[in-house]
Coordinates of C-alpha atoms in Angstrom, one line a residue:
Chain A
X1 CA 0.0 0.0 0.0
X2 CA 1.3 3.5 -0.9
X3 CA 1.7 5.5 2.3
X4 CA 0.9 9.2 2.1
X5 CA -0.1 11.8 4.6
X6 CA -3.1 14.0 5.4
X7 CA -2.1 16.7 2.8
X8 CA -3.2 14.2 0.2
X9 CA -6.8 14.2 1.4
X10 CA -7.1 18.0 1.8
X11 CA -9.4 18.2 -1.2
X12 CA -11.7 15.3 0.0
X13 CA -11.9 16.8 3.5
X14 CA -12.6 20.3 2.1
X15 CA -15.6 18.9 0.3
X16 CA -16.9 17.2 3.5
X17 CA -16.1 19.9 6.1
X18 CA -16.3 23.0 3.9
X19 CA -13.0 24.3 5.2
X20 CA -9.3 23.4 5.0
X21 CA -8.7 20.6 7.6
X22 CA -5.0 19.9 7.0
X23 CA -3.9 22.4 9.6
X24 CA -6.5 21.4 12.2
X25 CA -5.1 19.7 15.2
X26 CA -6.5 16.1 15.7
X27 CA -6.4 14.4 19.1
X28 CA -6.1 10.6 18.9
X29 CA -8.8 8.7 20.8
X30 CA -6.4 5.9 21.6
X31 CA -3.1 7.4 22.5
X32 CA -4.0 11.1 23.0
X33 CA -1.4 12.3 20.6
X34 CA -2.0 15.9 19.2
X35 CA -1.0 16.3 15.6
X36 CA -2.2 18.3 12.5
X37 CA -4.5 16.3 10.2
X38 CA -1.8 16.8 7.6
X39 CA 0.6 14.5 9.6
X40 CA -1.8 11.5 9.7
X41 CA -0.6 8.4 7.8
X42 CA -3.0 8.0 4.8
X43 CA -3.8 5.1 2.5
X44 CA -5.9 6.1 -0.5
X45 CA -5.9 3.1 -2.9
X46 CA -8.3 0.9 -1.0
X47 CA -12.1 0.9 -1.4
X48 CA -12.1 3.9 0.9
X49 CA -9.5 6.3 2.3
X50 CA -8.0 5.5 5.6
X51 CA -6.1 7.9 7.9
X52 CA -4.1 6.5 10.9
X53 CA -2.3 8.1 13.9
X54 CA 1.4 8.6 13.1
X55 CA 2.2 7.9 16.8
X56 CA 0.2 4.7 17.6
X57 CA -1.1 3.8 14.1
X58 CA -4.7 3.4 15.3
X59 CA -7.5 4.3 12.9
X60 CA -8.4 8.0 12.9
X61 CA -10.7 8.4 9.9
X62 CA -12.4 6.4 7.2
X63 CA -13.9 8.1 4.1
X64 CA -16.0 6.2 1.6
X65 CA -17.6 7.9 -1.4
X66 CA -20.4 6.1 -3.2
X67 CA -22.4 7.8 -6.0
X68 CA -21.0 11.2 -5.0
X69 CA -22.0 10.8 -1.3
X70 CA -19.1 10.7 1.1
X71 CA -19.5 8.9 4.5
X72 CA -16.9 9.9 7.1
X73 CA -16.1 7.9 10.3
X74 CA -14.0 10.0 12.6
X75 CA -14.5 8.0 15.8
X76 CA -10.7 7.6 16.1
X77 CA -10.4 11.3 16.8
X78 CA -11.4 12.5 20.2
X79 CA -11.3 16.1 19.1
X80 CA -10.5 18.3 16.1
X81 CA -9.2 21.6 17.4
X82 CA -9.4 24.6 15.2
X83 CA -6.5 26.9 15.6
Chain B
X1 CA -11.8 23.6 -16.5
X2 CA -8.4 25.3 -16.7
X3 CA -7.0 26.1 -20.2
X4 CA -3.5 25.0 -21.0
X5 CA -1.5 28.1 -22.0
X6 CA 1.8 26.3 -22.6
X7 CA 3.7 23.1 -22.0
X8 CA 7.4 23.4 -21.1
X9 CA 10.0 20.6 -20.8
X10 CA 11.9 20.7 -17.5
X11 CA 13.9 17.4 -17.7
X12 CA 13.7 14.3 -19.9
X13 CA 10.9 13.0 -17.6
X14 CA 9.2 16.2 -16.4
X15 CA 7.1 18.8 -18.0
X16 CA 5.5 22.0 -16.7
X17 CA 1.9 22.9 -17.5
X18 CA 1.1 26.6 -17.5
X19 CA -2.6 26.9 -16.8
X20 CA -5.2 29.6 -16.8
X21 CA -8.0 28.5 -14.5
X22 CA -11.1 30.7 -14.8
X23 CA -12.0 32.7 -11.7
X24 CA -8.9 31.6 -9.9
X25 CA -9.0 33.3 -6.5
X26 CA -5.2 32.9 -6.0
X27 CA -3.3 30.4 -3.9
X28 CA -0.7 30.2 -1.1
X29 CA 2.8 29.1 -1.8
X30 CA 3.0 25.3 -1.0
X31 CA -0.6 24.4 -1.9
X32 CA -1.6 21.7 -4.4
X33 CA -4.5 21.0 -6.7
X34 CA -6.3 17.8 -7.5
X35 CA -6.3 17.0 -11.3
X36 CA -9.2 14.8 -12.5
X37 CA -9.2 13.0 -15.8
X38 CA -12.4 11.4 -17.1
X39 CA -12.3 8.8 -19.9
X40 CA -15.0 8.5 -22.6
X41 CA -16.6 5.7 -20.7
X42 CA -16.9 7.8 -17.5
X43 CA -14.0 6.2 -15.7
X44 CA -12.2 8.8 -13.5
X45 CA -8.7 9.0 -12.1
X46 CA -7.5 11.8 -9.8
X47 CA -4.1 12.8 -8.6
X48 CA -2.7 15.6 -6.5
X49 CA 0.0 17.9 -7.9
X50 CA 1.8 20.7 -6.1
X51 CA 1.6 24.2 -7.5
X52 CA 5.1 25.2 -8.8
X53 CA 4.3 28.9 -9.3
X54 CA 4.1 31.7 -6.8
X55 CA 0.8 33.4 -6.3
X56 CA 2.3 36.5 -8.0
X57 CA 3.1 34.6 -11.2
X58 CA 1.1 35.1 -14.4
X59 CA 0.1 31.5 -14.9
X60 CA -0.7 28.6 -12.5
X61 CA 2.2 26.2 -13.0
X62 CA 2.2 22.5 -12.3
X63 CA 5.3 20.4 -12.9
X64 CA 4.6 16.7 -13.6
X65 CA 7.1 13.9 -13.5
X66 CA 6.2 11.1 -15.9
X67 CA 5.7 7.8 -14.1
X68 CA 6.0 5.0 -16.7
X69 CA 3.1 2.9 -15.6
X70 CA 1.1 5.8 -14.2
X71 CA -2.6 6.3 -14.9
X72 CA -2.5 10.1 -15.0
X73 CA 1.0 11.5 -15.5
X74 CA 1.8 10.0 -19.0
X75 CA -1.4 11.8 -20.3
X76 CA -0.4 15.1 -18.7
X77 CA 3.2 15.0 -20.0
X78 CA 2.6 13.5 -23.4
X79 CA -0.9 14.2 -24.6
X80 CA -1.8 17.7 -23.4
X81 CA -1.2 20.6 -25.7
X82 CA -1.8 24.4 -25.5
X83 CA -5.5 25.1 -25.8
X84 CA -6.6 21.9 -24.2
X85 CA -8.6 21.9 -20.9
X86 CA -8.0 20.2 -17.6
X87 CA -10.3 19.6 -14.7
X88 CA -8.8 21.0 -11.4
X89 CA -10.0 21.2 -7.8
X90 CA -8.2 23.6 -5.5
X91 CA -6.2 25.2 -4.3
X92 CA -5.9 22.7 -1.5
X93 CA -4.1 22.7 1.9
X94 CA -3.5 25.2 4.6
X95 CA -0.8 23.4 6.5
X96 CA 2.1 22.9 4.1
X97 CA 2.2 26.6 3.1
X98 CA 4.5 29.5 3.8
X99 CA 3.6 33.1 4.0
X100 CA 5.7 35.9 5.5
X101 CA 3.6 36.2 8.7
X102 CA 4.8 32.6 9.6
X103 CA 8.3 34.0 10.0
X104 CA 11.5 32.0 9.8
X105 CA 14.4 31.6 9.2
X106 CA 13.1 29.0 6.7
X107 CA 14.8 25.8 5.7
X108 CA 13.3 23.9 2.7
X109 CA 14.3 20.3 2.2
X110 CA 13.3 18.6 -1.1
X111 CA 13.7 15.0 -2.3
X112 CA 13.2 14.6 -6.1
X113 CA 10.0 16.3 -7.3
X114 CA 9.3 17.4 -3.8
X115 CA 11.1 20.5 -4.9
X116 CA 8.0 21.7 -6.7
X117 CA 6.0 23.3 -3.8
X118 CA 9.3 24.5 -2.3
X119 CA 10.1 26.4 -5.5
X120 CA 6.7 28.1 -5.2
X121 CA 7.7 29.2 -1.7
X122 CA 11.1 30.5 -3.0
X123 CA 9.4 32.4 -5.8
X124 CA 6.8 33.9 -3.4
X125 CA 9.5 34.8 -0.9
X126 CA 11.3 36.7 -3.7
X127 CA 8.2 38.3 -5.1
X128 CA 7.2 39.5 -1.6
X129 CA 10.7 40.9 -1.2
X130 CA 10.9 39.2 2.2
X131 CA 14.1 39.6 4.2
X132 CA 13.5 36.4 6.2
X133 CA 16.4 34.1 5.5
X134 CA 15.5 31.1 3.4
X135 CA 17.6 28.2 2.1
X136 CA 16.9 25.1 0.1
X137 CA 18.5 21.7 0.4
X138 CA 17.6 19.7 -2.7
X139 CA 18.4 16.0 -3.2
X140 CA 18.1 14.5 -6.7
X141 CA 19.5 11.3 -8.4
X142 CA 21.6 13.0 -11.1
X143 CA 22.2 16.4 -12.6
X144 CA 19.9 15.5 -15.4
X145 CA 17.0 15.0 -12.9
X146 CA 17.4 18.5 -11.4
X147 CA 14.3 20.6 -11.8
X148 CA 14.5 24.4 -12.3
X149 CA 18.3 24.1 -12.0
X150 CA 19.3 27.5 -13.4
X151 CA 16.6 29.3 -11.4
X152 CA 17.5 27.6 -8.1
X153 CA 21.1 28.7 -8.5
X154 CA 19.9 32.3 -8.0
X155 CA 18.7 31.3 -4.5
X156 CA 20.6 30.0 -1.5
X157 CA 20.5 26.4 -2.6
X158 CA 22.5 23.3 -1.5
X159 CA 22.2 20.4 -4.0
X160 CA 23.2 16.8 -3.2
X161 CA 23.2 14.0 -5.8
X162 CA 22.6 10.4 -4.8
X163 CA 23.5 8.6 -8.0
X164 CA 26.2 10.7 -9.6
X165 CA 29.6 11.9 -8.7
X166 CA 30.1 15.6 -9.3
X167 CA 31.8 18.6 -7.9
X168 CA 29.1 19.2 -5.3
X169 CA 27.6 17.2 -2.4
X170 CA 26.8 13.6 -2.9
X171 CA 24.8 11.1 -0.9
X172 CA 21.5 11.2 0.9
X173 CA 20.3 14.1 3.1
X174 CA 21.5 13.0 6.5
X175 CA 22.4 14.5 9.8
X176 CA 25.8 15.8 8.6
X177 CA 24.4 17.8 5.7
X178 CA 21.4 19.1 7.7
X179 CA 23.7 20.2 10.5
X180 CA 25.8 22.1 7.9
X181 CA 22.9 23.7 6.1
X182 CA 20.3 24.3 8.8
X183 CA 19.9 27.6 10.5
X184 CA 21.0 27.9 14.1
X185 CA 18.6 26.1 16.5
X186 CA 18.5 29.3 18.7
X187 CA 16.7 31.1 15.8
X188 CA 13.8 28.5 15.9
X189 CA 13.9 27.8 12.2
X190 CA 10.8 26.7 10.4
X191 CA 11.4 23.7 8.2
X192 CA 9.5 22.3 5.2
X193 CA 10.2 18.8 4.0
X194 CA 8.7 17.4 0.8
X195 CA 9.5 14.3 -1.1
X196 CA 8.9 10.5 -1.2
X197 CA 7.6 9.0 2.1
X198 CA 10.9 7.4 3.0
X199 CA 12.9 10.6 2.3
X200 CA 10.5 12.7 4.4
X201 CA 10.7 10.2 7.4
X202 CA 14.5 10.1 7.2
X203 CA 14.9 13.9 7.1
X204 CA 12.3 14.6 9.8
X205 CA 13.9 12.1 12.1
X206 CA 17.3 13.5 11.5
X207 CA 16.1 17.1 12.1
X208 CA 14.5 16.0 15.5
X209 CA 17.7 14.2 16.4
X210 CA 19.8 17.4 15.9
X211 CA 17.4 19.3 18.1
X212 CA 14.8 20.9 15.8
X213 CA 11.4 21.3 17.4
X214 CA 8.9 18.8 15.9
X215 CA 6.2 21.4 15.8
X216 CA 8.4 23.6 13.6
X217 CA 8.8 20.9 11.0
X218 CA 6.1 20.7 8.3
X219 CA 6.0 17.7 6.0
X220 CA 4.4 16.6 2.8
X221 CA 4.8 13.0 1.4
X222 CA 3.9 11.9 -2.1
X223 CA 4.4 8.2 -2.0
X224 CA 7.3 5.9 -2.9
X225 CA 10.4 7.2 -4.7

């Protein structure tokens, strides 16, 4: 799997959240690490896009788009802190 | 849809597209766009490409390195001609960007075509007449692979080659080269690292090892080398 980072899903996240999310600080539900969304480990070539914590590698976000509707699961993020 | 104004060869494998997107509200140095291609049967492929031009430049410039078995890049480098149109989304990204209010001194570290967004930062820095110190460390395989070579010589640039002996630095960007090229830690330098995933990991680890603050290092990875 090609490993990218959160910069690569900036466009997809913009469509969902209506704002740039790459500079937003995410807090990991599992290990508590604080890091910008841009620093997440991202895999884009599966059936959906997966973002994982760079510190503990647990799942932060899953984005799946079917027929132009994107479903987002962000249960791996305890918080998204706008700067 | 952005109109292609011109196509310029940069190296044997890379071309620059000069684009005129309608109603372009401008971008920040370091941002990227998503390019979407749609085949006649409706199949779509999308890739992200960094913007190579400064916000002050006349055209929006993308520099595309041809990946032999790629789905998108061979079309962009071989089949696009002036007057054609290209579907773009963007500009994208608010993290891997530099503007003067973020300060410095600024160290830019590029691996291969990771130099593209960093060149946009250099051009913006010059156009804005900023007096914040900025330096580029650029790693490429050989001299023939160097993008924007002549232009980069007009900036404070350190080049290292990994697959060719020459008069300049050779070998990977490691601790030694970073210690030599980086700004003093006491000045709290802001560092931007862009390149293949392995390159970025290696450079970011080395920067932290020599004492750079992790929250002053911004990274962007574009996959395998």
